[in-house]
């Protein structure tokens, strides 16, 4: 990773933020991307001079294309961005179309970034996209978000063929204590994880970030979906 360029979309919080710290420790040149410039600037202060701030909304096609044009050629991309996911739960019989469309934002954001990134990413490089363990254990009233996560998985496998030898893989996180959850929800999940999960603790964003780092830098991994879920799929 030393002196390699990595673009992290979703860098201002959770998994993306921890991955940025790991990559900084390995001497990478890091492009910190999300919508909120102030949060990215704060992280940049922590990471030092080899990090750059690129505010961007992944749902804005023009902004995405322009951001990747500005970054130019690069080696790695990690995509961990999602917004309001836990606020979009809705039973199918009464699901408003607006919620249905918002539920697919994760896929469209992923698509926009990958389409732009494919023009600039190195042949020796790699992308890691984010799905969810919900593709194996779906949540009730979250049909649309679960479908978006499944779409990311198949999309990544198709891309792994299409843009080879550049590698494309996916992480499917279980429950992780990040900005996705409120403080109260995180506390409840900590209790639940202690009693329920084989690993007896809630996933941390750092534990997830190490998985992204490992997959990005493993030259024999492509087209794979890796569960990082504390054993949730076993129970
Ligand atoms: N945490 C979990 O329990 C869990 C479980 C299963 C799957 N996942 C998956 O993990 C990913 C989320 O990672 P996380 O848990 O680390 O979440 P997080 O802490 O909420 O971070 C989400 C990041 O996405 C950015 N973002 C949101 N909308 C964006 C947009 N339109 N354009 C660009 N950036 C945007 C946010 O920054 P700004 O607000 O600055 O834009 C933030 O940096 C999602 O794919 C989610 O489905 C998480």
Coordinates of C-alpha atoms in Angstrom, one line a residue, residues 24-230:
X24 CA -2.4 6.1 6.3
X25 CA -0.4 3.9 8.7
X26 CA 0.8 1.8 5.7
X27 CA 2.0 5.0 3.8
X28 CA -0.8 5.2 1.2
X29 CA -2.0 8.3 -0.6
X30 CA -5.7 8.6 0.4
X31 CA -8.6 10.4 -1.2
X32 CA -11.2 10.9 1.4
X33 CA -14.7 11.1 -0.2
X34 CA -18.2 11.7 1.3
X35 CA -20.7 14.5 1.2
X36 CA -19.6 16.4 4.3
X37 CA -16.4 18.3 3.8
X38 CA -16.1 19.4 7.4
X39 CA -15.9 15.8 8.6
X40 CA -13.4 14.9 5.9
X41 CA -11.2 17.9 6.8
X42 CA -11.2 16.8 10.5
X43 CA -10.0 13.3 9.5
X44 CA -7.4 14.8 7.1
X45 CA -5.9 16.6 10.1
X46 CA -5.5 13.3 11.8
X47 CA -4.1 11.5 8.8
X48 CA -1.5 14.0 7.6
X49 CA -0.2 15.4 4.3
X50 CA -0.7 12.3 2.2
X51 CA -4.5 12.6 2.4
X52 CA -6.8 14.7 0.2
X53 CA -10.4 15.8 0.7
X54 CA -12.9 15.3 -2.2
X55 CA -16.4 16.1 -1.1
X56 CA -18.9 14.3 -3.4
X57 CA -22.4 12.9 -3.4
X58 CA -22.3 9.5 -5.0
X59 CA -25.8 9.9 -6.3
X60 CA -24.8 13.0 -8.3
X61 CA -23.5 11.5 -11.6
X62 CA -21.9 14.7 -12.8
X63 CA -20.1 15.2 -9.4
X64 CA -18.9 11.6 -9.4
X65 CA -17.5 11.8 -12.9
X66 CA -15.8 15.1 -12.1
X67 CA -14.3 13.8 -8.8
X68 CA -12.7 10.7 -10.5
X69 CA -11.5 12.9 -13.4
X70 CA -9.8 15.2 -10.8
X71 CA -8.2 12.2 -8.9
X72 CA -7.0 10.7 -12.1
X73 CA -5.2 7.3 -12.2
X74 CA -5.3 5.4 -8.9
X75 CA -4.8 1.9 -7.4
X76 CA -7.5 1.0 -5.0
X77 CA -11.1 1.9 -4.2
X78 CA -13.3 1.0 -1.1
X79 CA -16.9 1.9 -1.2
X80 CA -18.7 2.0 2.2
X81 CA -21.2 4.9 1.7
X82 CA -24.8 4.6 2.6
X83 CA -27.3 7.1 4.0
X84 CA -30.4 6.8 6.2
X85 CA -30.5 3.0 5.6
X86 CA -32.1 2.2 9.0
X87 CA -34.8 4.9 8.5
X88 CA -36.1 3.3 5.3
X89 CA -37.7 0.2 6.8
X90 CA -41.2 -0.2 5.3
X91 CA -43.7 -3.1 4.8
X92 CA -44.2 -3.9 1.2
X93 CA -48.0 -3.4 1.2
X94 CA -47.7 0.3 2.0
X95 CA -44.2 1.1 0.9
X96 CA -44.2 4.6 -0.7
X97 CA -42.4 4.7 -4.1
X98 CA -40.1 7.4 -2.7
X99 CA -38.8 4.9 0.0
X100 CA -38.5 2.2 -2.7
X101 CA -36.3 4.5 -4.8
X102 CA -34.2 5.6 -1.7
X103 CA -33.7 2.0 -0.7
X104 CA -31.8 1.4 -4.0
X105 CA -29.5 4.5 -3.5
X106 CA -26.8 2.2 -2.2
X107 CA -26.8 0.3 -5.5
X108 CA -27.0 3.5 -7.7
X109 CA -24.2 5.2 -5.7
X110 CA -22.1 2.1 -6.1
X111 CA -22.8 1.9 -9.8
X112 CA -22.0 5.6 -10.4
X113 CA -18.6 5.3 -8.6
X114 CA -17.6 2.0 -10.3
X115 CA -18.5 3.3 -13.7
X116 CA -16.4 6.4 -13.2
X117 CA -13.6 4.6 -11.4
X118 CA -13.3 1.9 -14.1
X119 CA -11.7 4.5 -16.4
X120 CA -8.9 5.3 -14.0
X121 CA -8.2 2.3 -11.8
X122 CA -4.9 0.4 -12.3
X123 CA -4.8 -3.0 -13.9
X124 CA -3.0 -4.3 -10.8
X125 CA -5.5 -2.5 -8.5
X126 CA -8.7 -3.5 -6.8
X127 CA -12.1 -2.4 -5.7
X128 CA -14.0 -3.6 -2.6
X129 CA -17.7 -2.8 -2.5
X130 CA -20.1 -3.2 0.4
X131 CA -23.1 -5.5 0.5
X132 CA -24.7 -6.9 3.8
X133 CA -25.2 -10.1 5.6
X134 CA -28.9 -9.3 4.9
X135 CA -28.4 -11.0 1.5
X136 CA -28.3 -14.3 3.4
X137 CA -30.4 -13.4 6.4
X138 CA -32.9 -10.7 5.1
X139 CA -34.6 -8.4 7.6
X140 CA -38.3 -8.0 7.7
X141 CA -39.7 -4.7 6.3
X142 CA -36.3 -4.1 4.6
X143 CA -37.0 -5.8 1.3
X144 CA -35.8 -3.0 -0.8
X145 CA -32.5 -2.4 1.0
X146 CA -31.8 -6.1 1.1
X147 CA -32.4 -6.2 -2.7
X148 CA -29.9 -3.2 -3.1
X149 CA -27.2 -5.2 -1.2
X150 CA -27.9 -8.3 -3.3
X151 CA -27.6 -6.2 -6.5
X152 CA -24.2 -4.9 -5.3
X153 CA -23.0 -8.5 -4.9
X154 CA -23.9 -9.6 -8.5
X155 CA -22.8 -6.4 -10.0
X156 CA -19.4 -6.8 -8.4
X157 CA -19.0 -10.3 -9.8
X158 CA -19.9 -9.2 -13.3
X159 CA -17.4 -6.3 -13.0
X160 CA -14.7 -8.7 -11.8
X161 CA -15.0 -10.4 -15.2
X162 CA -15.4 -7.2 -17.2
X163 CA -12.5 -5.1 -15.9
X164 CA -10.1 -8.0 -15.1
X165 CA -7.3 -8.1 -14.3
X166 CA -8.4 -5.3 -11.9
X167 CA -9.9 -7.2 -9.0
X168 CA -13.5 -6.5 -7.7
X169 CA -14.7 -8.0 -4.4
X170 CA -17.4 -7.5 -1.8
X171 CA -17.6 -7.4 2.0
X172 CA -20.9 -8.4 3.5
X173 CA -20.9 -6.9 7.1
X174 CA -23.0 -8.3 9.9
X175 CA -24.0 -5.8 12.6
X176 CA -21.3 -3.2 13.3
X177 CA -21.2 -0.3 15.7
X178 CA -21.1 2.6 13.2
X179 CA -22.9 5.8 12.3
X180 CA -25.7 3.6 10.8
X181 CA -27.1 3.1 14.3
X182 CA -28.1 5.6 17.0
X183 CA -26.3 5.5 20.4
X184 CA -29.2 3.6 21.9
X185 CA -29.4 1.1 19.1
X186 CA -25.7 0.4 19.4
X187 CA -26.0 -0.2 23.2
X188 CA -28.9 -2.6 22.5
X189 CA -26.9 -4.4 19.8
X190 CA -23.9 -4.7 22.2
X191 CA -26.0 -6.6 24.6
X192 CA -27.6 -8.7 21.9
X193 CA -24.2 -9.6 20.4
X194 CA -22.7 -10.6 23.7
X195 CA -25.5 -13.1 24.3
X196 CA -26.1 -14.2 20.7
X197 CA -23.1 -14.1 18.4
X198 CA -20.5 -16.9 18.4
X199 CA -17.8 -14.2 18.9
X200 CA -19.7 -12.7 21.8
X201 CA -19.3 -9.1 20.8
X202 CA -20.6 -6.4 18.4
X203 CA -18.5 -5.8 15.3
X204 CA -16.3 -2.8 15.4
X205 CA -15.6 -0.6 12.3
X206 CA -11.9 -1.3 12.7
X207 CA -12.5 -5.1 12.5
X208 CA -14.4 -4.6 9.3
X209 CA -11.8 -2.2 7.9
X210 CA -9.0 -4.8 8.3
X211 CA -11.1 -7.1 6.2
X212 CA -11.3 -4.5 3.4
X213 CA -7.6 -3.9 3.7
X214 CA -6.8 -7.5 3.4
X215 CA -9.0 -8.1 0.4
X216 CA -7.8 -5.0 -1.4
X217 CA -4.2 -6.1 -1.1
X218 CA -4.6 -9.8 -1.8
X219 CA -3.7 -10.4 -5.4
X220 CA -5.6 -13.7 -5.6
X221 CA -9.0 -12.4 -4.4
X222 CA -11.6 -11.3 -7.0
X223 CA -15.3 -11.9 -7.5
X224 CA -15.7 -13.0 -3.9
X225 CA -18.3 -12.0 -1.3
X226 CA -16.7 -12.2 2.2
X227 CA -18.9 -12.3 5.3
X228 CA -17.5 -10.4 8.2
X229 CA -20.3 -11.0 10.7
X230 CA -19.1 -12.5 14.0

